[in-house]
């Protein structure tokens, strides 16, 4: 075991051996094995945004074997997706790549001011289709937060019992926040903190902007001169806000952009001490060979 | 086992043997046995629309033995209906035809903007009246989607445990959608995708129109020139949206129309790679011999 | 066993022996034993309308032994009531008359536009106070229908497990319907159908009027010239709507009226193929000897 | 056993021996032992109205040992209170006086138009702190009645299983009623009936006024000339409305008043056939010796 | 065991030995061991107010080991915090200091008029991370009080079963109260009473002001001349309102203020018979050595 992996595992000593073994597996798979960094392929956009917006740019991806193949060829640490599509062909890839099974999902055919996902997979079903971890989305800022926090509290307890670590997608959204505020540095830091408090072993947030949403927070940023000018600074701050850097925090890639933008964002995440990227649309909405190439370049940045 | 059935079963390898055995049975019953195509007789309109609108055109159908007789004589793959009417005479037909027991239903004596069916049968009761599969309706687009998705998540898990495959009726409806949008190609594709993600082994949707409901989807259809001019094209697209064709997708017949319209619709479904039809009012709201004839002609199309 | 009872029991062959035994008991008790007809004494108005409106016309009825005595003397098939009043003196009548224990009830101290009863007795408690069947009220047309249908789905499953048949009071009511519509022929037929679909062994509805509530239904009544002019016709239609006559359907007596009106209504129910009457206020809101006389005359009509 | 206690117990013969034993104990404790009458000390006002309004008139009562001492010295049949305060010192009085543990409570820091108490103690906890019966408050007339009735349905079933009788505080309140109507004779009678139907072994209501709230009830009171002029008449009517006198009905004392008013009210309750009083603020909001004296005088009236 | 600890434990004799053992441990740890007084370090502001407002003034506190170190060095009786941060490093401090694990939490990214926390940790998880007690927040005055009271009723029962005492944070808040009323003496007394009634072994409230919120309470304060002029008087009144002083009541420190203000507040709490302080932001939002010094001075006051 590399010393970095050893160090990271030391933060999770309250957890049982089976949970540690799965974190170990996530950290020792693919091109970043042993570095303590992760590049994860998430494909849940078919559920979240619909199949057309998700797969039409690269019709090969309509097939649920596609993300398995892409993640394997590129050397990702894990592939994350909803129950249905993993169940559809997971049998052929059993044991080949760690799976993060998303236990809840939203769709875009109905959306209210205060979002709340539906639970779409049980812990038991996640186990049976081969999960190495569960994924769960919370929307801090939504009036339904009590529901979501209590769902992950229960599901997390059950998951840990069976040795599954918990990955929380923490996406601020809802009537408590402005649109711009969803990615504000104070809000993203807070969202990371909430995920940690709810027991996340791995936290996923969006790269934060320099916007500060809450008046009380603004005073603190000014008084204590918290550095947030560069993305690297902001990533550092989010990592610090995640139990002083003692939790794995990874960052999403967001909507498609130019490769150069991606690389410079990833470099900033790396420089700021972020633990990695979860890169979906940018990687699978292009030809597979191009997707593999992109992911390998990202992996190279984190190796550097 | 025909090679086509073998191929179809290969898509469900994550499932246990008992689930596979029931899918096998559905695919090897009636006039389409071994072809990989299905014609299913659904009779739940007594609950959904009331007995008068359902049975008055052919009063023999008031008797719950009627759909058993019709499905058997016509050579359907299965008969789908609610608990009460199947329980009422299923004892006399035990083992003769696969049954898809609907676990939830709506009625028309009260209807709000956001529909949500009631659960009207448990998995255990479905088993005891001889189910070979469970049926469940979701209304994507309704503000109650969280309830429906979570219900089928739980019921589906229980059903699979006992070897029952899951058939999802995915009917977009509710405040998130316009009336025209309910059958729009983007919405129907999305509805099929959601059903797949929720673990449906068989998906039932309505034949889609060329309407595109969602602005974000419209851009994609235009940019990638997705073919949706003919019904055949649209069926192909829905099948592709169902895990790249690796899920059984069947299409409903809708309200009564001329036989010629039915045949040409069925031909388009067949040509587009659809897996079959679920044909209710058009088949049982006429004399039985006529209903049998109609269904046999539809079966012949799918055999062709 | 009379051939008529044998025939009726043949409709319930999906049910277990214990359920059949209790239906057998209901059909073989009292003055109508063996005829396939039923006259049931319901006394739940103390809960539903309050004690004054219920018992003041005949204060002897304040005592919960009264309905036992009345039902026994008159030769009813069963007595139906809520938990409390049956528990209060059921020990003295154990085994003497079949009991239908109502599992839910409403009161009149609060009433909203969309009624929903409270569950006031468990299946286990019903069993322990000697139930031969459970009774349950649904209000199709209420926005709370999902709650009610799911409650009876669960309670019905539990009841059948323990050998208790299910009697559903199906009373359309709520924002989906006009006041006149509650007794309209299309609505009552639909209400009977819903009860059957929910697994009722015995359905109780109100005698329908010739009013037609729903536009879609009106077209069907006209197109197919469904006969609804006389009460006898309408009773026939409701019976037909209850699985083609293969479910026991009985009719309530409603508010107090003249004896002559009662007899002619009962005669119409009999002539139309109805299975009997459930006759509360008209029978117990008078001197006991008069109540016995009235019930015996009604029984005589059904024997005729 | 006195013949009166024997008679009263005969009304509860459907109950198991353990429930009967606890009713027996309630009827054979204190100054009214064997008379079939009860004087109960309720102290839940600390929760319901706050500690200041409750205990400031007699600060000794802030101590939770106070009601035990008062009830014992005065010779009450039982002491009724919430979980916390009984748990706080019940160990020192175990076995000395029957306890009615209130399973639900309201407070006055928030109150809406439609009240609904919170469940604040489980049946198991009530048992462990030595309960001889459970107490439960319902508010007929509130839009939350379904919740309350279903809660007591479940808790009552559990309590009886463990031998605990059920005491229901039935206090009409909520948007269905006028303020004056809460104590109207028709409403109080109805409230007593509902409690009986829900399985109460002992019913607690407020002394009714001559007001009649509901139009339909008014017609009945007039038509049948129900006597309600004197409090004695009204008490009789409430007792009659409680299963023809076959349930124990006791009456609350309400807010503090002059001793003379109390004695004349108690005399009327006694004369009308009421089974006793539950007397809180009037007894504990004065010096203990005065409280004991008051309660002894009330007991003397019921002995008379 | 000191005589004071013996006396305090005598108030909890209804509880099982394991609960008593944990109360014993809380009272016999740190600088105040044996005195019957407590100084507790609470750190849940990362969840409640966000990481920036909480930790930026002293960045060392971002690390979840910080509160353990601070509480140990200062000689606190216990450290109270949410699941996530205690789980993150509790393994290294197991057995060294009693832990109060907060079972519910709120965050500030969404807040409505009527607050209600989410349950964020189960009793079983609290046990597994080494809890000596559970903590729970209620907001009397909120329209969600039924939810909160019922949650702590259930969780408290479970916790006591496993030997964990219950600490209730009772913070009046919600549409039933004015902003000023939240700390009014009548409201704080009432909040303490509610916590006691719900079974709290230890009650935490805010130091009350002389404001009186409720009209009915005001009359009582005036009539009985309840002394509330000084903070010492008000503390005495709150202690009296907590079962006549037979429950442990501690007081929060609130937002940061000058040390002198803290010391004089603590002196008043001590003089009024309060059982101690729970001191968060004032102690950890400064250099650790300063925080230790402050806490030691507070401890010295309670020793005096």
PDB file of N, CA, C and O in Angstrom, chain A residues 55-97:
ATOM      1  N   UNK A  55     -27.155  10.911 -24.968  1.00  0.00           N
ATOM      2  CA  UNK A  55     -26.468   9.952 -25.831  1.00  0.00           C
ATOM      3  C   UNK A  55     -26.414  10.352 -27.302  1.00  0.00           C
ATOM      4  O   UNK A  55     -25.603   9.801 -28.057  1.00  0.00           O
ATOM      5  N   UNK A  56     -27.287  11.267 -27.731  1.00  0.00           N
ATOM      6  CA  UNK A  56     -27.323  11.576 -29.158  1.00  0.00           C
ATOM      7  C   UNK A  56     -25.970  12.050 -29.693  1.00  0.00           C
ATOM      8  O   UNK A  56     -25.590  11.704 -30.827  1.00  0.00           O
ATOM      9  N   UNK A  57     -25.185  12.808 -28.923  1.00  0.00           N
ATOM     10  CA  UNK A  57     -23.889  13.235 -29.473  1.00  0.00           C
ATOM     11  C   UNK A  57     -22.953  12.066 -29.766  1.00  0.00           C
ATOM     12  O   UNK A  57     -22.000  12.223 -30.527  1.00  0.00           O
ATOM     13  N   UNK A  58     -23.211  10.912 -29.192  1.00  0.00           N
ATOM     14  CA  UNK A  58     -22.353   9.738 -29.408  1.00  0.00           C
ATOM     15  C   UNK A  58     -23.218   8.496 -29.243  1.00  0.00           C
ATOM     16  O   UNK A  58     -23.228   7.866 -28.181  1.00  0.00           O
ATOM     17  N   UNK A  59     -23.970   8.136 -30.299  1.00  0.00           N
ATOM     18  CA  UNK A  59     -25.006   7.101 -30.149  1.00  0.00           C
ATOM     19  C   UNK A  59     -24.506   5.766 -29.615  1.00  0.00           C
ATOM     20  O   UNK A  59     -25.294   4.997 -29.059  1.00  0.00           O
ATOM     21  N   UNK A  60     -23.217   5.498 -29.710  1.00  0.00           N
ATOM     22  CA  UNK A  60     -22.709   4.243 -29.141  1.00  0.00           C
ATOM     23  C   UNK A  60     -23.004   4.165 -27.646  1.00  0.00           C
ATOM     24  O   UNK A  60     -23.120   3.074 -27.076  1.00  0.00           O
ATOM     25  N   UNK A  61     -23.136   5.328 -27.021  1.00  0.00           N
ATOM     26  CA  UNK A  61     -23.322   5.370 -25.573  1.00  0.00           C
ATOM     27  C   UNK A  61     -24.738   5.005 -25.138  1.00  0.00           C
ATOM     28  O   UNK A  61     -24.999   4.852 -23.941  1.00  0.00           O
ATOM     29  N   UNK A  62     -25.677   4.869 -26.102  1.00  0.00           N
ATOM     30  CA  UNK A  62     -27.016   4.383 -25.724  1.00  0.00           C
ATOM     31  C   UNK A  62     -26.917   3.000 -25.087  1.00  0.00           C
ATOM     32  O   UNK A  62     -27.750   2.598 -24.296  1.00  0.00           O
ATOM     33  N   UNK A  63     -25.895   2.255 -25.472  1.00  0.00           N
ATOM     34  CA  UNK A  63     -25.723   0.885 -24.982  1.00  0.00           C
ATOM     35  C   UNK A  63     -25.097   0.924 -23.593  1.00  0.00           C
ATOM     36  O   UNK A  63     -24.045   1.523 -23.398  1.00  0.00           O
ATOM     37  N   UNK A  64     -25.714   0.263 -22.617  1.00  0.00           N
ATOM     38  CA  UNK A  64     -25.199   0.356 -21.237  1.00  0.00           C
ATOM     39  C   UNK A  64     -23.855  -0.332 -21.024  1.00  0.00           C
ATOM     40  O   UNK A  64     -23.264  -0.187 -19.957  1.00  0.00           O
ATOM     41  N   UNK A  65     -23.355  -1.049 -22.024  1.00  0.00           N
ATOM     42  CA  UNK A  65     -21.991  -1.586 -21.878  1.00  0.00           C
ATOM     43  C   UNK A  65     -20.962  -0.480 -22.093  1.00  0.00           C
ATOM     44  O   UNK A  65     -19.804  -0.623 -21.690  1.00  0.00           O
ATOM     45  N   UNK A  66     -21.383   0.610 -22.775  1.00  0.00           N
ATOM     46  CA  UNK A  66     -20.436   1.653 -23.152  1.00  0.00           C
ATOM     47  C   UNK A  66     -19.637   2.215 -21.974  1.00  0.00           C
ATOM     48  O   UNK A  66     -18.399   2.264 -22.017  1.00  0.00           O
ATOM     49  N   UNK A  67     -20.304   2.662 -20.901  1.00  0.00           N
ATOM     50  CA  UNK A  67     -19.511   3.247 -19.805  1.00  0.00           C
ATOM     51  C   UNK A  67     -18.553   2.254 -19.160  1.00  0.00           C
ATOM     52  O   UNK A  67     -17.465   2.660 -18.726  1.00  0.00           O
ATOM     53  N   UNK A  68     -18.919   0.995 -19.125  1.00  0.00           N
ATOM     54  CA  UNK A  68     -17.979   0.002 -18.606  1.00  0.00           C
ATOM     55  C   UNK A  68     -16.709  -0.008 -19.458  1.00  0.00           C
ATOM     56  O   UNK A  68     -15.592   0.050 -18.959  1.00  0.00           O
ATOM     57  N   UNK A  69     -16.914  -0.094 -20.773  1.00  0.00           N
ATOM     58  CA  UNK A  69     -15.781  -0.165 -21.690  1.00  0.00           C
ATOM     59  C   UNK A  69     -14.923   1.092 -21.599  1.00  0.00           C
ATOM     60  O   UNK A  69     -13.691   1.033 -21.527  1.00  0.00           O
ATOM     61  N   UNK A  70     -15.600   2.258 -21.587  1.00  0.00           N
ATOM     62  CA  UNK A  70     -14.873   3.526 -21.551  1.00  0.00           C
ATOM     63  C   UNK A  70     -14.053   3.635 -20.265  1.00  0.00           C
ATOM     64  O   UNK A  70     -12.862   3.980 -20.291  1.00  0.00           O
ATOM     65  N   UNK A  71     -14.682   3.322 -19.142  1.00  0.00           N
ATOM     66  CA  UNK A  71     -13.996   3.463 -17.854  1.00  0.00           C
ATOM     67  C   UNK A  71     -12.813   2.506 -17.768  1.00  0.00           C
ATOM     68  O   UNK A  71     -11.749   2.864 -17.253  1.00  0.00           O
ATOM     69  N   UNK A  72     -13.010   1.307 -18.297  1.00  0.00           N
ATOM     70  CA  UNK A  72     -11.923   0.315 -18.251  1.00  0.00           C
ATOM     71  C   UNK A  72     -10.760   0.730 -19.139  1.00  0.00           C
ATOM     72  O   UNK A  72      -9.604   0.708 -18.729  1.00  0.00           O
ATOM     73  N   UNK A  73     -11.084   1.123 -20.368  1.00  0.00           N
ATOM     74  CA  UNK A  73     -10.007   1.483 -21.300  1.00  0.00           C
ATOM     75  C   UNK A  73      -9.234   2.702 -20.828  1.00  0.00           C
ATOM     76  O   UNK A  73      -8.019   2.792 -20.991  1.00  0.00           O
ATOM     77  N   UNK A  74      -9.972   3.648 -20.238  1.00  0.00           N
ATOM     78  CA  UNK A  74      -9.307   4.881 -19.826  1.00  0.00           C
ATOM     79  C   UNK A  74      -8.553   4.718 -18.515  1.00  0.00           C
ATOM     80  O   UNK A  74      -7.687   5.518 -18.193  1.00  0.00           O
ATOM     81  N   UNK A  75      -8.886   3.675 -17.769  1.00  0.00           N
ATOM     82  CA  UNK A  75      -8.214   3.492 -16.481  1.00  0.00           C
ATOM     83  C   UNK A  75      -8.804   4.328 -15.373  1.00  0.00           C
ATOM     84  O   UNK A  75      -8.085   4.844 -14.517  1.00  0.00           O
ATOM     85  N   UNK A  76     -10.142   4.477 -15.375  1.00  0.00           N
ATOM     86  CA  UNK A  76     -10.798   5.216 -14.285  1.00  0.00           C
ATOM     87  C   UNK A  76     -10.752   4.393 -13.002  1.00  0.00           C
ATOM     88  O   UNK A  76     -10.594   3.174 -13.025  1.00  0.00           O
ATOM     89  N   UNK A  77     -10.933   5.080 -11.876  1.00  0.00           N
ATOM     90  CA  UNK A  77     -10.998   4.388 -10.584  1.00  0.00           C
ATOM     91  C   UNK A  77     -12.328   3.685 -10.380  1.00  0.00           C
ATOM     92  O   UNK A  77     -12.401   2.688  -9.655  1.00  0.00           O
ATOM     93  N   UNK A  78     -13.377   4.216 -11.023  1.00  0.00           N
ATOM     94  CA  UNK A  78     -14.704   3.664 -10.792  1.00  0.00           C
ATOM     95  C   UNK A  78     -15.673   4.192 -11.833  1.00  0.00           C
ATOM     96  O   UNK A  78     -15.393   5.186 -12.516  1.00  0.00           O
ATOM     97  N   UNK A  79     -16.785   3.516 -11.943  1.00  0.00           N
ATOM     98  CA  UNK A  79     -17.888   3.970 -12.797  1.00  0.00           C
ATOM     99  C   UNK A  79     -19.127   4.098 -11.919  1.00  0.00           C
ATOM    100  O   UNK A  79     -19.449   3.194 -11.142  1.00  0.00           O
ATOM    101  N   UNK A  80     -19.813   5.245 -12.016  1.00  0.00           N
ATOM    102  CA  UNK A  80     -20.993   5.518 -11.185  1.00  0.00           C
ATOM    103  C   UNK A  80     -22.227   5.638 -12.048  1.00  0.00           C
ATOM    104  O   UNK A  80     -22.222   6.366 -13.047  1.00  0.00           O
ATOM    105  N   UNK A  81     -23.294   4.945 -11.688  1.00  0.00           N
ATOM    106  CA  UNK A  81     -24.519   5.028 -12.476  1.00  0.00           C
ATOM    107  C   UNK A  81     -25.724   4.534 -11.715  1.00  0.00           C
ATOM    108  O   UNK A  81     -25.598   3.983 -10.613  1.00  0.00           O
ATOM    109  N   UNK A  82     -26.924   4.681 -12.302  1.00  0.00           N
ATOM    110  CA  UNK A  82     -28.157   4.242 -11.655  1.00  0.00           C
ATOM    111  C   UNK A  82     -28.331   2.718 -11.764  1.00  0.00           C
ATOM    112  O   UNK A  82     -27.670   2.052 -12.568  1.00  0.00           O
ATOM    113  N   UNK A  83     -29.271   2.210 -10.988  1.00  0.00           N
ATOM    114  CA  UNK A  83     -29.545   0.788 -10.921  1.00  0.00           C
ATOM    115  C   UNK A  83     -29.769   0.137 -12.285  1.00  0.00           C
ATOM    116  O   UNK A  83     -29.089  -0.823 -12.654  1.00  0.00           O
ATOM    117  N   UNK A  84     -30.750   0.671 -13.038  1.00  0.00           N
ATOM    118  CA  UNK A  84     -31.189  -0.017 -14.252  1.00  0.00           C
ATOM    119  C   UNK A  84     -30.058  -0.284 -15.219  1.00  0.00           C
ATOM    120  O   UNK A  84     -29.868  -1.415 -15.686  1.00  0.00           O
ATOM    121  N   UNK A  85     -29.294   0.740 -15.515  1.00  0.00           N
ATOM    122  CA  UNK A  85     -28.289   0.565 -16.566  1.00  0.00           C
ATOM    123  C   UNK A  85     -27.100  -0.282 -16.111  1.00  0.00           C
ATOM    124  O   UNK A  85     -26.461  -0.938 -16.930  1.00  0.00           O
ATOM    125  N   UNK A  86     -26.812  -0.261 -14.814  1.00  0.00           N
ATOM    126  CA  UNK A  86     -25.733  -1.143 -14.332  1.00  0.00           C
ATOM    127  C   UNK A  86     -26.223  -2.581 -14.301  1.00  0.00           C
ATOM    128  O   UNK A  86     -25.523  -3.506 -14.728  1.00  0.00           O
ATOM    129  N   UNK A  87     -27.462  -2.779 -13.831  1.00  0.00           N
ATOM    130  CA  UNK A  87     -28.013  -4.132 -13.801  1.00  0.00           C
ATOM    131  C   UNK A  87     -28.052  -4.729 -15.207  1.00  0.00           C
ATOM    132  O   UNK A  87     -27.886  -5.933 -15.397  1.00  0.00           O
ATOM    133  N   UNK A  88     -28.283  -3.870 -16.212  1.00  0.00           N
ATOM    134  CA  UNK A  88     -28.497  -4.372 -17.566  1.00  0.00           C
ATOM    135  C   UNK A  88     -27.292  -5.128 -18.128  1.00  0.00           C
ATOM    136  O   UNK A  88     -27.442  -5.955 -19.019  1.00  0.00           O
ATOM    137  N   UNK A  89     -26.099  -4.834 -17.665  1.00  0.00           N
ATOM    138  CA  UNK A  89     -24.969  -5.576 -18.234  1.00  0.00           C
ATOM    139  C   UNK A  89     -23.829  -5.757 -17.268  1.00  0.00           C
ATOM    140  O   UNK A  89     -22.728  -6.155 -17.665  1.00  0.00           O
ATOM    141  N   UNK A  90     -24.074  -5.480 -16.005  1.00  0.00           N
ATOM    142  CA  UNK A  90     -23.018  -5.604 -15.009  1.00  0.00           C
ATOM    143  C   UNK A  90     -22.447  -7.003 -14.908  1.00  0.00           C
ATOM    144  O   UNK A  90     -21.278  -7.181 -14.546  1.00  0.00           O
ATOM    145  N   UNK A  91     -23.264  -7.997 -15.249  1.00  0.00           N
ATOM    146  CA  UNK A  91     -22.826  -9.398 -15.156  1.00  0.00           C
ATOM    147  C   UNK A  91     -21.562  -9.653 -15.984  1.00  0.00           C
ATOM    148  O   UNK A  91     -20.743 -10.494 -15.643  1.00  0.00           O
ATOM    149  N   UNK A  92     -21.423  -8.914 -17.069  1.00  0.00           N
ATOM    150  CA  UNK A  92     -20.271  -9.159 -17.944  1.00  0.00           C
ATOM    151  C   UNK A  92     -19.006  -8.458 -17.468  1.00  0.00           C
ATOM    152  O   UNK A  92     -17.930  -8.689 -18.005  1.00  0.00           O
ATOM    153  N   UNK A  93     -19.154  -7.580 -16.503  1.00  0.00           N
ATOM    154  CA  UNK A  93     -17.998  -6.807 -16.044  1.00  0.00           C
ATOM    155  C   UNK A  93     -17.735  -7.027 -14.557  1.00  0.00           C
ATOM    156  O   UNK A  93     -16.942  -6.304 -13.955  1.00  0.00           O
ATOM    157  N   UNK A  94     -18.391  -8.033 -13.995  1.00  0.00           N
ATOM    158  CA  UNK A  94     -18.291  -8.252 -12.553  1.00  0.00           C
ATOM    159  C   UNK A  94     -16.843  -8.358 -12.112  1.00  0.00           C
ATOM    160  O   UNK A  94     -16.074  -9.160 -12.643  1.00  0.00           O
ATOM    161  N   UNK A  95     -16.453  -7.518 -11.163  1.00  0.00           N
ATOM    162  CA  UNK A  95     -15.117  -7.572 -10.602  1.00  0.00           C
ATOM    163  C   UNK A  95     -14.081  -6.768 -11.365  1.00  0.00           C
ATOM    164  O   UNK A  95     -12.973  -6.562 -10.884  1.00  0.00           O
ATOM    165  N   UNK A  96     -14.440  -6.292 -12.578  1.00  0.00           N
ATOM    166  CA  UNK A  96     -13.423  -5.633 -13.406  1.00  0.00           C
ATOM    167  C   UNK A  96     -13.186  -4.172 -13.048  1.00  0.00           C
ATOM    168  O   UNK A  96     -12.117  -3.635 -13.288  1.00  0.00           O
ATOM    169  N   UNK A  97     -14.228  -3.532 -12.526  1.00  0.00           N
ATOM    170  CA  UNK A  97     -14.076  -2.113 -12.189  1.00  0.00           C
ATOM    171  C   UNK A  97     -15.014  -1.795 -11.026  1.00  0.00           C
ATOM    172  O   UNK A  97     -16.164  -2.261 -11.015  1.00  0.00           O
TER     173      UNK A  97
END
